[in-house]
Coordinates of C-alpha atoms in Angstrom, one line a residue:
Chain A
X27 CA 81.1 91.1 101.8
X28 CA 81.3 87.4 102.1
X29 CA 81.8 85.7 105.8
X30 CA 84.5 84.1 106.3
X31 CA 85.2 81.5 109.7
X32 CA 88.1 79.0 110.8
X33 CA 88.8 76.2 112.4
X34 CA 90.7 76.1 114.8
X35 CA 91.0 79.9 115.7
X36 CA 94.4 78.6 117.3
X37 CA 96.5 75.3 118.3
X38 CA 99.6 74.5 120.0
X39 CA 101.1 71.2 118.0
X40 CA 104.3 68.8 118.8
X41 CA 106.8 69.0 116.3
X42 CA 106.4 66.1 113.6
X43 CA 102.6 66.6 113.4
X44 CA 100.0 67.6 111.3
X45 CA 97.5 69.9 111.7
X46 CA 94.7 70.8 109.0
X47 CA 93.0 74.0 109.2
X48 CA 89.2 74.4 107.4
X49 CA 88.0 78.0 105.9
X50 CA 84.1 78.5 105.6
X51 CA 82.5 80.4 103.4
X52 CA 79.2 82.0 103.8
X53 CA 78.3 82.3 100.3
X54 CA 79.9 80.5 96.8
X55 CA 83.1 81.8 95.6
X56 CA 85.1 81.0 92.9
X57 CA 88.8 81.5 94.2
X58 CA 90.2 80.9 97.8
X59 CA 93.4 81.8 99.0
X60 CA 95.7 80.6 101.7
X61 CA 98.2 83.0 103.0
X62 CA 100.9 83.1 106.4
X63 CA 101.7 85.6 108.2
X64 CA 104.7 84.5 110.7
X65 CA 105.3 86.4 113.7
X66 CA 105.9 90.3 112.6
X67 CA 106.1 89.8 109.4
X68 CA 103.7 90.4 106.8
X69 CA 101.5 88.0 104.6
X70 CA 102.8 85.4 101.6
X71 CA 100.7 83.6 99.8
X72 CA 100.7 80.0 100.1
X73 CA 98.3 78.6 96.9
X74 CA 95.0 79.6 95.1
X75 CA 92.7 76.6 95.9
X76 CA 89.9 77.1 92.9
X77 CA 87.3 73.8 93.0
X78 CA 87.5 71.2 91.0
X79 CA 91.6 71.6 90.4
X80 CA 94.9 71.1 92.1
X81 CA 95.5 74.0 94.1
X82 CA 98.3 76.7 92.7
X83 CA 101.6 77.1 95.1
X84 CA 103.5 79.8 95.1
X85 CA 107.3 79.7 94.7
X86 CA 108.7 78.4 98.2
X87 CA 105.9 76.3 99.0
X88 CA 105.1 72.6 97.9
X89 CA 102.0 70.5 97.8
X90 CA 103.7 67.9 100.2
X91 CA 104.0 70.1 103.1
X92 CA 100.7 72.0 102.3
X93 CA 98.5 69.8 100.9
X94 CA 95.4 72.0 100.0
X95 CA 91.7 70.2 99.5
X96 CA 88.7 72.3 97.8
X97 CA 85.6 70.2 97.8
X98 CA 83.3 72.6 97.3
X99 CA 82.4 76.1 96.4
X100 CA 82.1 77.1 99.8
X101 CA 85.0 75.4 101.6
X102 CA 89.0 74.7 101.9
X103 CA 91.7 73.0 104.0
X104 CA 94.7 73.3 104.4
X105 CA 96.6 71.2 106.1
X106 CA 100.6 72.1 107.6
X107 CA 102.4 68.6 107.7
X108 CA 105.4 67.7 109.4
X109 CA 105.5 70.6 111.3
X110 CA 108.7 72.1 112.8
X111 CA 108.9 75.5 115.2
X112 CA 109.1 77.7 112.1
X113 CA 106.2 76.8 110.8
X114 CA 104.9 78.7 113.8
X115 CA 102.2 81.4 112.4
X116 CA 99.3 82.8 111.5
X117 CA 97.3 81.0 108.7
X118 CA 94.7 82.8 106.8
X119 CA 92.4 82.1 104.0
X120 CA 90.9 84.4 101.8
X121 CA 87.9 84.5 99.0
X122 CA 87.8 86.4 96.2
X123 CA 85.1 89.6 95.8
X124 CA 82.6 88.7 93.3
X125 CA 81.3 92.4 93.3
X126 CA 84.6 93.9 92.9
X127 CA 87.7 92.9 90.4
X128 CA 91.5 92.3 92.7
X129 CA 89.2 92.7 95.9
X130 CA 89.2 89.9 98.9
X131 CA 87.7 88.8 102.4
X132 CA 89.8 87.2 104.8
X133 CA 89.1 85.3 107.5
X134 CA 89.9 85.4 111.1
X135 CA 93.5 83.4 111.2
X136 CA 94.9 80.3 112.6
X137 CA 97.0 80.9 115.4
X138 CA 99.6 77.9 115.0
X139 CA 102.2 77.5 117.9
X140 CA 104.9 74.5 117.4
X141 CA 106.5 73.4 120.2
Chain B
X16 CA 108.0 90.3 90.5
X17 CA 105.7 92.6 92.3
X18 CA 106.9 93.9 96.0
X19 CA 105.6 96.9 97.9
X20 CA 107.7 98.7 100.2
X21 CA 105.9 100.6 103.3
X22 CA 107.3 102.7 106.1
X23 CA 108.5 100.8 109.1
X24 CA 106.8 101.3 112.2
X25 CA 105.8 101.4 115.0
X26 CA 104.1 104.8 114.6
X27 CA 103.1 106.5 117.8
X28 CA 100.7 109.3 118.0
X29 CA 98.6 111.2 120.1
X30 CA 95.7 111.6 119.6
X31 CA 93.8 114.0 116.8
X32 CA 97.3 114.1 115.3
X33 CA 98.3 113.7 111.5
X34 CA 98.8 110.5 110.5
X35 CA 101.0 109.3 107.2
X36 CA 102.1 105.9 106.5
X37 CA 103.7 105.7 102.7
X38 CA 103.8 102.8 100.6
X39 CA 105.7 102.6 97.6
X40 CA 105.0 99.9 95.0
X41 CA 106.8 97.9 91.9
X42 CA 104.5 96.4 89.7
X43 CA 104.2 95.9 85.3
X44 CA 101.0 97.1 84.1
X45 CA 98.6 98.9 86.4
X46 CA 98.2 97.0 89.4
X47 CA 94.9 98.0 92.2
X48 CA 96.2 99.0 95.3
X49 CA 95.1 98.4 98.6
X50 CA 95.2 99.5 102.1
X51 CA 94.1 96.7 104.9
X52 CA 94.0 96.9 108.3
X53 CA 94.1 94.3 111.5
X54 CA 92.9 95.1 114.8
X55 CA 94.5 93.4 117.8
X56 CA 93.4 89.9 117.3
X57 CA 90.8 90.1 114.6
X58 CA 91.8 89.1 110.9
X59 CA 92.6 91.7 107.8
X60 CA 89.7 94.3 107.2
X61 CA 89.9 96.6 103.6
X62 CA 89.9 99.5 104.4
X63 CA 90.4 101.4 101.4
X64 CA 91.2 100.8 97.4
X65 CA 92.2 102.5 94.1
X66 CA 92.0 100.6 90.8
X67 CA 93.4 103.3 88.1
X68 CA 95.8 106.1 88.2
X69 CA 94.6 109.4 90.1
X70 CA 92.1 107.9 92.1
X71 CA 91.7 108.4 95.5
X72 CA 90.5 105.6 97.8
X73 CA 89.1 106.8 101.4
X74 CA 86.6 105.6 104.0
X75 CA 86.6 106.2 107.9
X76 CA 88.3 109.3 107.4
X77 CA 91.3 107.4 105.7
X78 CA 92.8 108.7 102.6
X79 CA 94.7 107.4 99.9
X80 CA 95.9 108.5 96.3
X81 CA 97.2 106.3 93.8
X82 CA 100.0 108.0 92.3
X83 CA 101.7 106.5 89.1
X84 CA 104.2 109.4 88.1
X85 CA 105.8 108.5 91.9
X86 CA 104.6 104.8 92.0
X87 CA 103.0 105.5 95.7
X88 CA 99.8 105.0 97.4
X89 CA 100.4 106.9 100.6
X90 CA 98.0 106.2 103.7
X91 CA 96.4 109.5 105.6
X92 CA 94.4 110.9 108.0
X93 CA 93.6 114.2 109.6
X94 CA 92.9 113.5 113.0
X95 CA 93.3 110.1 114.2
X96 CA 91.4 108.1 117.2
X97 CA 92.2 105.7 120.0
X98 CA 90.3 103.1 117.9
X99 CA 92.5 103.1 114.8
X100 CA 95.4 102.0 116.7
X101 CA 96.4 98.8 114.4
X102 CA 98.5 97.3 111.9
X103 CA 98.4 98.8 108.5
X104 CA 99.0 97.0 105.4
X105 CA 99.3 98.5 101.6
X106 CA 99.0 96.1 99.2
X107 CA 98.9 95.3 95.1
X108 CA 97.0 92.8 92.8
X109 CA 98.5 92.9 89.8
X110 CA 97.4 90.7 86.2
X111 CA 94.4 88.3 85.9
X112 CA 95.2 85.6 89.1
X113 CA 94.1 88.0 92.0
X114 CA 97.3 87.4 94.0
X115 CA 97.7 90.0 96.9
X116 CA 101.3 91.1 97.6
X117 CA 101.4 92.8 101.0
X118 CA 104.1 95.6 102.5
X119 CA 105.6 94.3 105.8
X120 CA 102.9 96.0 107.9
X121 CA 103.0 99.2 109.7
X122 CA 102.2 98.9 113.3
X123 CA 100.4 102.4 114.8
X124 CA 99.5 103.1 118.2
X125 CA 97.5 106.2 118.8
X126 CA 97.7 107.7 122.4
X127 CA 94.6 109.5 124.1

């Protein structure tokens, strides 16, 4: 199984900033995944970031307000702009198996908090 | 689209009880279903998986069978521990781009 580690494990942010979160990767994948969980609820995908393309958003979720960056095999950002209180959650990323077909890692989380 | 309905929680048990959590899913074509668990503050862990009809996923003493005819994947274990207290998640990927669609989360607590 691959690694994963996040920075920052958790922040507390003023309302009308930014905050960009990085996701390490031990090994090279080929698909990451950027997902929020807000406080009891479950997980949504935000976008697939594969390298070497624009990152896919899901429905609900624009590139303006989630810009995503993929540099790399290895590593992603993403980056909540603009933030308000209900963008209060927990950000994790996620890499795709490349022993085992559907399967992922995640990572840690991002503890976000906006004030 | 895809969803996947799971119990609602929180479960409490005592210890070396029974434990169930069902999960229900709606997916086209044969999606891989998933079971994932978080411990207080650690991140999502696989716990168990089923790729095709029939089979049964299981590891730490955690069962699971995918059932088509009843569209289910229900959690189970015979006796559980102090240690698997935790959030439960079932889960589907479904087509060729990986995406994971999560149940709400089933919150246990197991009692000694």
């Amino acid at each position: 199984s691959a690694v994963i580690s996040q920075k920052p494990s958790r922040d507390i942010c003023q309302r009308g900033t930014s905050l960009t979160i990085q996701c390490q990767v031990d090994s090279q994948v080929t698909m990451m995944f950027w997902y929020r969980q807000q406080p009891g609820q479950s997980l949504t995908l935000i976008a697939t970031a594969n390298q070497g393309s624009e990152a896919t958003y899901e429905s609900g979720f624009v590139i303006d307000k989630f810009p995503i960056s993929r540099p790399n095999l290895t590593f992603s950002t993403l980056t909540v702009s603009n933030m308000s209180p209900e963008d209060s959650s927990i950000y994790l990323c996620s890499v795709d198996s490349t022993r085992s077909y559907n399967e992922q890692f995640f990572g840690p989380g991002t503890r976000l908090t906006v004030l | 689209g895809d969803s996947v309905t799971q119990m609602e929680g929180p479960v409490t048990l005592s210890e070396e009880a029974f434990l169930t959590i069902n999960c229900t899913y709606t997916a086209t074509g044969y999606p891989s279903l998933f079971w994932y668990v978080q411990y207080p503050g650690e991140g999502l862990q696989l716990l168990l998986k089923a790729t095709k009809a029939d089979d049964k996923g299981s590891n730490k003493g955690f069962e699971a069978t995918y059932r088509k005819e009843t569209t289910s994947f229900h959690l189970e274990k015979g006796s559980v521990q102090v240690s698997d207290s935790a959030v439960y998640f079932c889960a589907l990927s479904g087509g060729s781009n990986y995406k994971l669609t999560f149940g709400k989360g089933t919150l246990l607590t197991v009692n000694p």
